[in-house]
mmCIF file of C-alpha atoms in Angstrom:
data_model
loop_
_atom_site.group_PDB
_atom_site.id
_atom_site.type_symbol
_atom_site.label_atom_id
_atom_site.label_comp_id
_atom_site.label_asym_id
_atom_site.label_seq_id
_atom_site.Cartn_x
_atom_site.Cartn_y
_atom_site.Cartn_z
ATOM 1 C CA MET A 1 61.791 -150.957 59.168
ATOM 2 C CA THR A 2 64.656 -149.008 57.696
ATOM 3 C CA ALA A 3 65.077 -145.698 59.476
ATOM 4 C CA GLN A 4 64.719 -142.798 57.092
ATOM 5 C CA ARG A 5 67.737 -140.524 57.422
ATOM 6 C CA SER A 6 67.276 -136.843 57.008
ATOM 7 C CA GLY A 7 67.411 -135.867 53.374
ATOM 8 C CA SER A 8 65.940 -139.198 52.304
ATOM 9 C CA PRO A 9 63.745 -139.358 49.199
ATOM 10 C CA LEU A 10 60.724 -139.881 51.445
ATOM 11 C CA GLU A 11 61.517 -136.749 53.424
ATOM 12 C CA ALA A 12 61.835 -134.813 50.156
ATOM 13 C CA ARG A 13 58.410 -136.047 49.083
ATOM 14 C CA TYR A 14 56.810 -135.020 52.376
ATOM 15 C CA ARG A 15 58.480 -131.629 52.241
ATOM 16 C CA ARG A 16 57.220 -131.134 48.710
ATOM 17 C CA LEU A 17 53.680 -131.912 49.922
ATOM 18 C CA THR A 18 53.928 -129.355 52.743
ATOM 19 C CA ARG A 19 54.361 -126.626 50.110
ATOM 20 C CA TRP A 20 50.562 -126.601 49.945
ATOM 21 C CA TYR A 21 50.557 -125.004 53.402
ATOM 22 C CA PRO A 22 50.939 -121.234 53.854
ATOM 23 C CA ARG A 23 54.531 -120.055 54.276
ATOM 24 C CA THR A 24 54.011 -118.884 57.854
ATOM 25 C CA TRP A 25 52.614 -122.285 58.819
ATOM 26 C CA ARG A 26 55.606 -124.007 57.252
ATOM 27 C CA ALA A 27 58.072 -121.771 59.037
ATOM 28 C CA ALA A 28 56.497 -122.671 62.380
ATOM 29 C CA ASN A 29 55.538 -126.320 61.891
ATOM 30 C CA GLU A 30 57.096 -127.951 58.841
ATOM 31 C CA ASP A 31 60.097 -129.583 60.530
ATOM 32 C CA ALA A 32 58.109 -131.060 63.402
ATOM 33 C CA PHE A 33 55.295 -132.105 61.071
ATOM 34 C CA VAL A 34 57.622 -133.853 58.601
ATOM 35 C CA GLY A 35 59.483 -135.454 61.512
ATOM 36 C CA THR A 36 56.269 -137.053 62.760
ATOM 37 C CA LEU A 37 55.260 -138.159 59.240
ATOM 38 C CA LEU A 38 58.647 -139.882 58.919
ATOM 39 C CA ASP A 39 58.238 -141.517 62.355
ATOM 40 C CA VAL A 40 54.896 -142.965 61.249
ATOM 41 C CA ALA A 41 56.308 -144.087 57.887
ATOM 42 C CA ASP A 42 59.198 -145.834 59.674
ATOM 43 C CA ALA A 43 56.855 -147.604 62.055
ATOM 44 C CA GLU A 44 54.754 -148.817 59.131
ATOM 45 C CA GLY A 45 57.822 -149.711 57.053
ATOM 46 C CA ARG A 46 56.819 -147.430 54.202
ATOM 47 C CA ALA A 47 59.029 -145.626 51.696
ATOM 48 C CA ALA A 48 56.239 -143.539 50.179
ATOM 49 C CA PRO A 49 53.414 -141.353 51.463
ATOM 50 C CA THR A 50 50.048 -143.086 51.474
ATOM 51 C CA ARG A 51 47.267 -141.828 49.221
ATOM 52 C CA ARG A 52 45.297 -140.931 52.323
ATOM 53 C CA GLU A 53 48.197 -138.860 53.682
ATOM 54 C CA ARG A 54 48.595 -136.961 50.426
ATOM 55 C CA LEU A 55 44.884 -136.126 50.304
ATOM 56 C CA ASP A 56 44.848 -135.143 53.988
ATOM 57 C CA ILE A 57 47.861 -132.878 53.640
ATOM 58 C CA VAL A 58 46.446 -131.069 50.610
ATOM 59 C CA GLY A 59 43.035 -130.768 52.301
ATOM 60 C CA HIS A 60 44.394 -129.387 55.568
ATOM 61 C CA ALA A 61 46.800 -127.103 53.733
ATOM 62 C CA VAL A 62 44.106 -125.602 51.519
ATOM 63 C CA SER A 63 41.844 -125.028 54.498
ATOM 64 C CA ALA A 64 44.763 -123.433 56.391
ATOM 65 C CA ARG A 65 45.236 -121.081 53.437
ATOM 66 C CA LEU A 66 41.519 -120.267 53.402
ATOM 67 C CA ASP A 67 41.674 -119.555 57.144
ATOM 68 C CA ARG A 68 44.311 -116.980 56.394
ATOM 69 C CA ILE A 69 42.190 -115.281 53.743
ATOM 70 C CA VAL A 70 38.860 -115.414 55.560
ATOM 71 C CA VAL A 71 38.301 -115.876 59.268
ATOM 72 C CA PRO A 72 36.597 -119.276 59.777
ATOM 73 C CA HIS A 73 33.345 -118.027 61.271
ATOM 74 C CA VAL A 74 33.003 -115.405 58.536
ATOM 75 C CA ARG A 75 33.684 -118.163 56.011
ATOM 76 C CA ASP A 76 30.912 -120.237 57.607
ATOM 77 C CA ALA A 77 28.517 -117.319 57.308
ATOM 78 C CA GLY A 78 29.565 -116.772 53.702
ATOM 79 C CA SER A 79 28.960 -120.426 52.887
ATOM 80 C CA THR A 80 25.550 -120.308 54.525
ATOM 81 C CA ILE A 81 24.496 -117.258 52.528
ATOM 82 C CA ALA A 82 25.850 -118.725 49.271
ATOM 83 C CA LEU A 83 24.091 -122.046 49.847
ATOM 84 C CA THR A 84 20.770 -120.463 50.780
ATOM 85 C CA MET A 85 20.880 -118.034 47.862
ATOM 86 C CA GLY A 86 21.833 -120.793 45.437
ATOM 87 C CA THR A 87 18.898 -122.912 46.578
ATOM 88 C CA GLY A 88 16.578 -119.898 46.294
ATOM 89 C CA PHE A 89 17.748 -119.135 42.762
ATOM 90 C CA ALA A 90 17.464 -122.780 41.700
ATOM 91 C CA LEU A 91 13.911 -123.026 43.034
ATOM 92 C CA ALA A 92 12.882 -119.709 41.484
ATOM 93 C CA GLU A 93 14.383 -120.736 38.150
ATOM 94 C CA PHE A 94 12.576 -124.070 38.368
ATOM 95 C CA LEU A 95 9.248 -122.441 39.253
ATOM 96 C CA VAL A 96 9.359 -119.631 36.707
ATOM 97 C CA SER A 97 10.979 -121.136 33.654
ATOM 98 C CA SER A 98 10.547 -124.905 34.014
ATOM 99 C CA TRP A 99 7.268 -125.497 35.729
ATOM 100 C CA ALA A 100 5.299 -122.249 35.316
ATOM 101 C CA PRO A 101 2.083 -123.744 36.759
ATOM 102 C CA TRP A 102 0.074 -120.694 35.720
ATOM 103 C CA ILE A 103 0.491 -121.577 32.044
ATOM 104 C CA HIS A 104 -1.906 -124.214 30.741
ATOM 105 C CA GLY A 105 -1.406 -126.280 27.621
ATOM 106 C CA ASN A 106 0.899 -125.198 24.840
ATOM 107 C CA PRO A 107 0.970 -121.450 24.477
ATOM 108 C CA VAL A 108 2.434 -121.696 20.947
ATOM 109 C CA PRO A 109 0.824 -124.695 19.265
ATOM 110 C CA GLU A 110 3.261 -124.863 16.322
ATOM 111 C CA SER A 111 6.191 -125.485 18.578
ATOM 112 C CA LEU A 112 7.272 -127.926 21.235
ATOM 113 C CA VAL A 113 5.896 -127.909 24.718
ATOM 114 C CA GLN A 114 8.636 -126.926 27.076
ATOM 115 C CA VAL A 115 6.653 -125.805 30.070
ATOM 116 C CA GLY A 116 5.941 -128.230 32.868
ATOM 117 C CA PRO A 117 7.693 -129.431 36.001
ATOM 118 C CA PHE A 118 9.501 -132.344 34.333
ATOM 119 C CA ARG A 119 9.837 -131.200 30.725
ATOM 120 C CA ASP A 120 13.399 -129.983 31.150
ATOM 121 C CA THR A 121 16.244 -130.686 33.525
ATOM 122 C CA GLY A 122 15.451 -127.792 35.849
ATOM 123 C CA PHE A 123 13.893 -130.036 38.479
ATOM 124 C CA VAL A 124 17.106 -132.076 38.785
ATOM 125 C CA PHE A 125 19.137 -129.010 39.729
ATOM 126 C CA ALA A 126 16.490 -127.578 42.025
ATOM 127 C CA ALA A 127 16.274 -130.944 43.806
ATOM 128 C CA LEU A 128 20.068 -131.215 44.179
ATOM 129 C CA TRP A 129 20.249 -127.737 45.705
ATOM 130 C CA LEU A 130 17.421 -128.613 48.090
ATOM 131 C CA VAL A 131 19.212 -131.798 49.115
ATOM 132 C CA ALA A 132 22.421 -129.815 49.699
ATOM 133 C CA LEU A 133 20.668 -127.235 51.863
ATOM 134 C CA ALA A 134 18.721 -129.836 53.846
ATOM 135 C CA ALA A 135 21.896 -131.886 54.378
ATOM 136 C CA ALA A 136 23.834 -128.830 55.542
ATOM 137 C CA LEU A 137 21.061 -127.872 57.973
ATOM 138 C CA ALA A 138 21.072 -131.425 59.294
ATOM 139 C CA GLY A 139 24.837 -131.224 59.822
ATOM 140 C CA ARG A 140 25.564 -133.751 57.064
ATOM 141 C CA LEU A 141 28.094 -131.559 55.291
ATOM 142 C CA ALA A 142 29.599 -134.428 53.309
ATOM 143 C CA VAL A 143 26.221 -135.279 51.784
ATOM 144 C CA GLY A 144 25.642 -131.635 50.889
ATOM 145 C CA ARG A 145 29.052 -131.352 49.288
ATOM 146 C CA VAL A 146 28.414 -134.448 47.146
ATOM 147 C CA ALA A 147 25.030 -133.050 46.039
ATOM 148 C CA LEU A 148 26.650 -129.780 44.934
ATOM 149 C CA VAL A 149 29.487 -131.540 43.123
ATOM 150 C CA VAL A 150 26.944 -133.729 41.280
ATOM 151 C CA CYS A 151 25.004 -130.556 40.479
ATOM 152 C CA ILE A 152 28.094 -128.867 38.988
ATOM 153 C CA LEU A 153 29.051 -131.943 36.954
ATOM 154 C CA ALA A 154 25.489 -132.319 35.656
ATOM 155 C CA ALA A 155 25.355 -128.636 34.713
ATOM 156 C CA VAL A 156 28.605 -128.980 32.764
ATOM 157 C CA VAL A 157 27.669 -132.246 31.065
ATOM 158 C CA THR A 158 23.966 -131.856 30.161
ATOM 159 C CA PRO A 159 24.312 -129.311 27.306
ATOM 160 C CA TYR A 160 26.798 -131.606 25.528
ATOM 161 C CA TRP A 161 24.606 -134.588 26.294
ATOM 162 C CA PHE A 162 21.562 -132.994 24.664
ATOM 163 C CA VAL A 163 23.554 -131.997 21.587
ATOM 164 C CA ARG A 164 24.857 -135.534 21.227
ATOM 165 C CA PHE A 165 21.601 -137.297 21.924
ATOM 166 C CA PRO A 166 18.817 -135.007 20.708
ATOM 167 C CA GLY A 167 15.319 -136.254 21.334
ATOM 168 C CA GLY A 168 16.269 -138.067 24.491
ATOM 169 C CA ALA A 169 15.315 -135.135 26.625
ATOM 170 C CA GLY A 170 11.682 -136.044 27.019
ATOM 171 C CA VAL A 171 10.600 -133.044 24.971
ATOM 172 C CA SER A 172 7.252 -133.785 23.387
ATOM 173 C CA THR A 173 5.174 -132.075 20.793
ATOM 174 C CA ALA A 174 1.622 -131.236 21.621
ATOM 175 C CA ALA A 175 -1.257 -130.873 19.267
ATOM 176 C CA PRO A 176 -3.231 -127.695 19.578
ATOM 177 C CA SER A 177 -5.914 -128.347 22.135
ATOM 178 C CA PRO A 178 -8.791 -126.283 23.436
ATOM 179 C CA SER A 179 -6.861 -125.547 26.546
ATOM 180 C CA SER A 180 -3.836 -124.353 24.622
ATOM 181 C CA ARG A 181 -6.004 -122.049 22.568
ATOM 182 C CA ARG A 182 -7.314 -120.661 25.768
ATOM 183 C CA ALA A 183 -3.770 -120.231 26.999
ATOM 184 C CA ARG A 184 -2.779 -118.417 23.829
ATOM 185 C CA SER A 185 -5.413 -115.806 24.348
ATOM 186 C CA SER A 186 -4.610 -115.338 27.989
ATOM 187 C CA PRO A 187 -2.360 -112.392 28.756
ATOM 188 C CA SER A 188 0.049 -114.428 30.863
ATOM 189 C CA SER A 189 1.266 -116.359 27.837
ATOM 190 C CA VAL A 190 2.420 -113.329 25.930
ATOM 191 C CA GLY A 191 5.834 -113.244 27.491
ATOM 192 C CA ARG A 192 6.339 -116.966 27.229
ATOM 193 C CA SER A 193 7.459 -117.232 23.613
ATOM 194 C CA ALA A 194 11.089 -117.576 24.636
ATOM 195 C CA VAL A 195 10.244 -120.707 26.603
ATOM 196 C CA THR A 196 8.752 -122.467 23.605
ATOM 197 C CA THR A 197 11.600 -122.063 21.140
ATOM 198 C CA PRO A 198 11.803 -125.422 19.406
ATOM 199 C CA LEU A 199 14.334 -127.946 20.661
ATOM 200 C CA ARG A 200 16.572 -125.581 22.533
ATOM 201 C CA PRO A 201 18.081 -127.820 25.159
ATOM 202 C CA ARG A 202 18.090 -126.147 28.496
ATOM 203 C CA SER A 203 19.787 -127.036 31.643
ATOM 204 C CA GLY A 204 19.542 -125.277 34.933
ATOM 205 C CA GLY A 205 22.316 -122.751 34.713
ATOM 206 C CA SER A 206 21.936 -121.929 38.357
ATOM 207 C CA CYS A 207 24.689 -124.296 39.353
ATOM 208 C CA SER A 208 27.592 -121.989 38.672
ATOM 209 C CA ALA A 209 27.117 -120.264 41.999
ATOM 210 C CA SER A 210 27.647 -123.572 43.767
ATOM 211 C CA ARG A 211 31.330 -123.551 42.906
ATOM 212 C CA ALA A 212 31.933 -120.779 45.358
ATOM 213 C CA THR A 213 29.971 -122.629 48.018
ATOM 214 C CA ALA A 214 31.701 -125.941 47.488
ATOM 215 C CA ALA A 215 35.091 -124.296 47.551
ATOM 216 C CA SER A 216 34.440 -122.248 50.635
ATOM 217 C CA SER A 217 32.680 -124.872 52.734
ATOM 218 C CA THR A 218 35.698 -127.090 53.259
ATOM 219 C CA MET B 1 36.746 -121.602 75.602
ATOM 220 C CA SER B 2 35.595 -124.359 77.971
ATOM 221 C CA SER B 3 32.234 -124.833 76.334
ATOM 222 C CA GLY B 4 30.936 -127.743 74.320
ATOM 223 C CA GLU B 5 31.996 -131.337 74.207
ATOM 224 C CA LEU B 6 35.576 -132.209 73.341
ATOM 225 C CA ARG B 7 35.938 -133.625 69.877
ATOM 226 C CA GLU B 8 37.246 -137.165 69.611
ATOM 227 C CA PRO B 9 40.871 -136.414 68.551
ATOM 228 C CA VAL B 10 41.139 -133.541 71.041
ATOM 229 C CA PHE B 11 39.821 -135.720 73.843
ATOM 230 C CA TRP B 12 42.422 -138.416 73.156
ATOM 231 C CA ILE B 13 45.322 -135.991 72.640
ATOM 232 C CA LEU B 14 44.658 -134.243 75.945
ATOM 233 C CA THR B 15 44.151 -137.562 77.723
ATOM 234 C CA SER B 16 47.428 -138.941 76.390
ATOM 235 C CA LEU B 17 49.296 -135.784 77.493
ATOM 236 C CA THR B 18 48.172 -136.223 81.115
ATOM 237 C CA GLY B 19 50.951 -138.809 81.324
ATOM 238 C CA GLY B 20 53.587 -136.111 80.701
ATOM 239 C CA ARG B 21 55.127 -134.266 77.765
ATOM 240 C CA GLN B 22 55.222 -136.160 74.502
ATOM 241 C CA HIS B 23 56.296 -135.640 70.896
ATOM 242 C CA GLY B 24 54.003 -136.090 67.889
ATOM 243 C CA TYR B 25 54.537 -139.734 67.111
ATOM 244 C CA ALA B 26 54.411 -140.707 70.806
ATOM 245 C CA ILE B 27 50.990 -139.024 71.035
ATOM 246 C CA ILE B 28 49.746 -141.029 68.034
ATOM 247 C CA GLN B 29 50.961 -144.238 69.666
ATOM 248 C CA ALA B 30 49.510 -143.357 73.065
ATOM 249 C CA VAL B 31 46.135 -142.505 71.539
ATOM 250 C CA SER B 32 46.094 -145.829 69.718
ATOM 251 C CA ASP B 33 46.963 -147.692 72.944
ATOM 252 C CA LEU B 34 44.519 -145.782 75.169
ATOM 253 C CA SER B 35 41.650 -146.253 72.728
ATOM 254 C CA GLU B 36 42.554 -149.922 72.255
ATOM 255 C CA GLY B 37 43.271 -149.370 68.576
ATOM 256 C CA ARG B 38 39.976 -147.695 67.762
ATOM 257 C CA VAL B 39 41.439 -144.242 67.118
ATOM 258 C CA ALA B 40 44.164 -144.004 64.485
ATOM 259 C CA LEU B 41 45.191 -140.357 64.513
ATOM 260 C CA ALA B 42 46.409 -138.978 61.182
ATOM 261 C CA VAL B 43 49.459 -136.706 61.419
ATOM 262 C CA THR B 44 47.503 -133.901 59.743
ATOM 263 C CA THR B 45 44.669 -134.200 62.275
ATOM 264 C CA LEU B 46 47.189 -134.305 65.121
ATOM 265 C CA TYR B 47 48.894 -131.079 64.096
ATOM 266 C CA ALA B 48 45.638 -129.284 63.260
ATOM 267 C CA SER B 49 44.272 -130.248 66.699
ATOM 268 C CA LEU B 50 47.498 -129.280 68.486
ATOM 269 C CA GLU B 51 47.524 -125.902 66.731
ATOM 270 C CA ARG B 52 43.981 -125.282 67.935
ATOM 271 C CA LEU B 53 44.743 -126.506 71.453
ATOM 272 C CA GLN B 54 47.786 -124.234 71.660
ATOM 273 C CA LYS B 55 45.725 -121.260 70.481
ATOM 274 C CA ASP B 56 43.154 -122.033 73.193
ATOM 275 C CA GLY B 57 45.898 -122.379 75.804
ATOM 276 C CA LEU B 58 45.138 -126.011 76.663
ATOM 277 C CA VAL B 59 48.466 -127.307 75.324
ATOM 278 C CA GLN B 60 51.864 -125.683 74.943
ATOM 279 C CA GLY B 61 55.020 -126.495 73.051
ATOM 280 C CA ASP B 62 57.616 -127.988 75.377
ATOM 281 C CA GLY B 63 60.866 -127.841 73.461
ATOM 282 C CA ASP B 64 62.311 -129.297 70.279
ATOM 283 C CA GLU B 65 64.837 -132.111 70.087
ATOM 284 C CA VAL B 66 66.710 -133.354 67.043
ATOM 285 C CA VAL B 67 67.009 -137.138 66.871
ATOM 286 C CA SER B 68 69.063 -138.496 63.940
ATOM 287 C CA GLY B 69 68.464 -135.381 61.899
ATOM 288 C CA ARG B 70 64.742 -135.410 62.561
ATOM 289 C CA LEU B 71 62.976 -132.725 64.552
ATOM 290 C CA ARG B 72 60.844 -133.876 67.464
ATOM 291 C CA ARG B 73 58.633 -131.231 69.003
ATOM 292 C CA TYR B 74 57.352 -131.980 72.479
ATOM 293 C CA PHE B 75 53.945 -130.917 73.724
ATOM 294 C CA ALA B 76 52.637 -130.592 77.291
ATOM 295 C CA ILE B 77 49.177 -130.098 78.732
ATOM 296 C CA THR B 78 48.616 -126.817 80.619
ATOM 297 C CA SER B 79 46.716 -126.459 83.897
ATOM 298 C CA GLU B 80 43.896 -125.001 81.818
ATOM 299 C CA GLY B 81 43.947 -128.147 79.723
ATOM 300 C CA GLU B 82 43.768 -130.310 82.822
ATOM 301 C CA GLN B 83 40.812 -128.268 84.051
ATOM 302 C CA ARG B 84 39.119 -128.757 80.681
ATOM 303 C CA LEU B 85 39.578 -132.540 80.982
ATOM 304 C CA ALA B 86 38.166 -132.498 84.532
ATOM 305 C CA ASP B 87 35.105 -130.600 83.230
ATOM 306 C CA GLU B 88 34.731 -133.135 80.459
ATOM 307 C CA ALA B 89 34.929 -136.015 82.942
ATOM 308 C CA ALA B 90 32.195 -134.423 85.067
ATOM 309 C CA ARG B 91 30.046 -133.919 81.979
ATOM 310 C CA LEU B 92 30.506 -137.499 80.810
ATOM 311 C CA ASP B 93 29.821 -138.734 84.344
ATOM 312 C CA ALA B 94 26.503 -136.902 84.487
ATOM 313 C CA LYS B 95 25.513 -138.192 81.065
ATOM 314 C CA LEU B 96 26.451 -141.734 81.961
ATOM 315 C CA ARG B 97 24.475 -141.609 85.219
ATOM 316 C CA VAL B 98 21.332 -140.543 83.363
ATOM 317 C CA LEU B 99 21.856 -143.207 80.732
ATOM 318 C CA ARG B 100 22.438 -145.976 83.301
ATOM 319 C CA THR B 101 19.324 -145.007 85.277
ATOM 320 C CA ARG B 102 17.265 -144.896 82.094
ATOM 321 C CA LEU B 103 18.522 -148.259 80.884
ATOM 322 C CA GLY B 104 17.943 -149.779 84.325
ATOM 323 C CA ARG B 105 14.404 -148.432 84.432
ATOM 324 C CA ALA B 106 13.709 -149.605 80.880
ATOM 325 C CA SER B 107 14.790 -153.167 81.655
ATOM 326 C CA THR B 108 12.760 -153.340 84.872
ATOM 327 C CA ALA B 109 9.792 -151.779 83.066
ATOM 328 C CA THR B 110 9.810 -154.384 80.304
ATOM 329 C CA SER B 111 10.247 -157.313 82.682
ATOM 330 C CA GLY B 112 7.599 -155.821 85.018
ATOM 331 C CA GLY B 113 5.216 -155.328 82.110
ATOM 332 C CA ALA B 114 5.613 -158.922 80.984
ATOM 333 C CA ALA B 115 4.875 -160.283 84.452
#
């Protein structure tokens, strides 16, 4: 229980951490804030900030900075719109370019089948967005945040993954079948040739918008 | 601004300040004592809550003191803050009454049904 004098190394570390806060906040609160942090550290006999403290300070400071840029209730509205739009885009992308239930069989028999709800990774991203939206509506913001972070990581990683491990993507060839011949002659399959390019790994690109949401929903 | 339930840290901060003006660390200690160790207030949470409470006029700064080169800022509850606590007590009271009646009825209902 050594009392930390002013100007101690611990005080310097706390003061360095408070630089994350906006300047106006620091001018008003830094001295009192650091004083209390040092009181707590003394009582616990610590000579270093805890991991928890460091994370808390950065988290509060960043949200204080965001409050200064955008008024909180406007920020909430912005997050809501971003989350809802992201989920809408992810579902539309999933429906139109992954699942496409109106296309039967393989529209281009010489190439790989890439149409169907689970033939590419689109369903993973659509599901993660849905989970995030449902969690947010249920007030479980932490769950929603995790879902979006997983979504971003998966979106970044999957293209590399497919390049490294080709063939593991569940892409299957399909022999020409009566139904696919029917599909080929149907007008709806005309515009689908881009979907059936052989072995082009696709991942739901609709996750990039989630960065803005994750950042602004703290 | 006197709508909605008080959030846990705010409830304990205001309650601890009813005993008189206190500085940051004293509030943390008081909250820990009053809640019998259940609530460990982080310094960041304390200052974020106090900032909010000051903006809403429930708490005000009550002078700074320097003790061995360390700044101690004192905080005091305002009459508005005391009113807010009284409202909260009434709200909790009403809730508790309903709950107690319900629980009492449930236990008599189950024992009555078994007989």
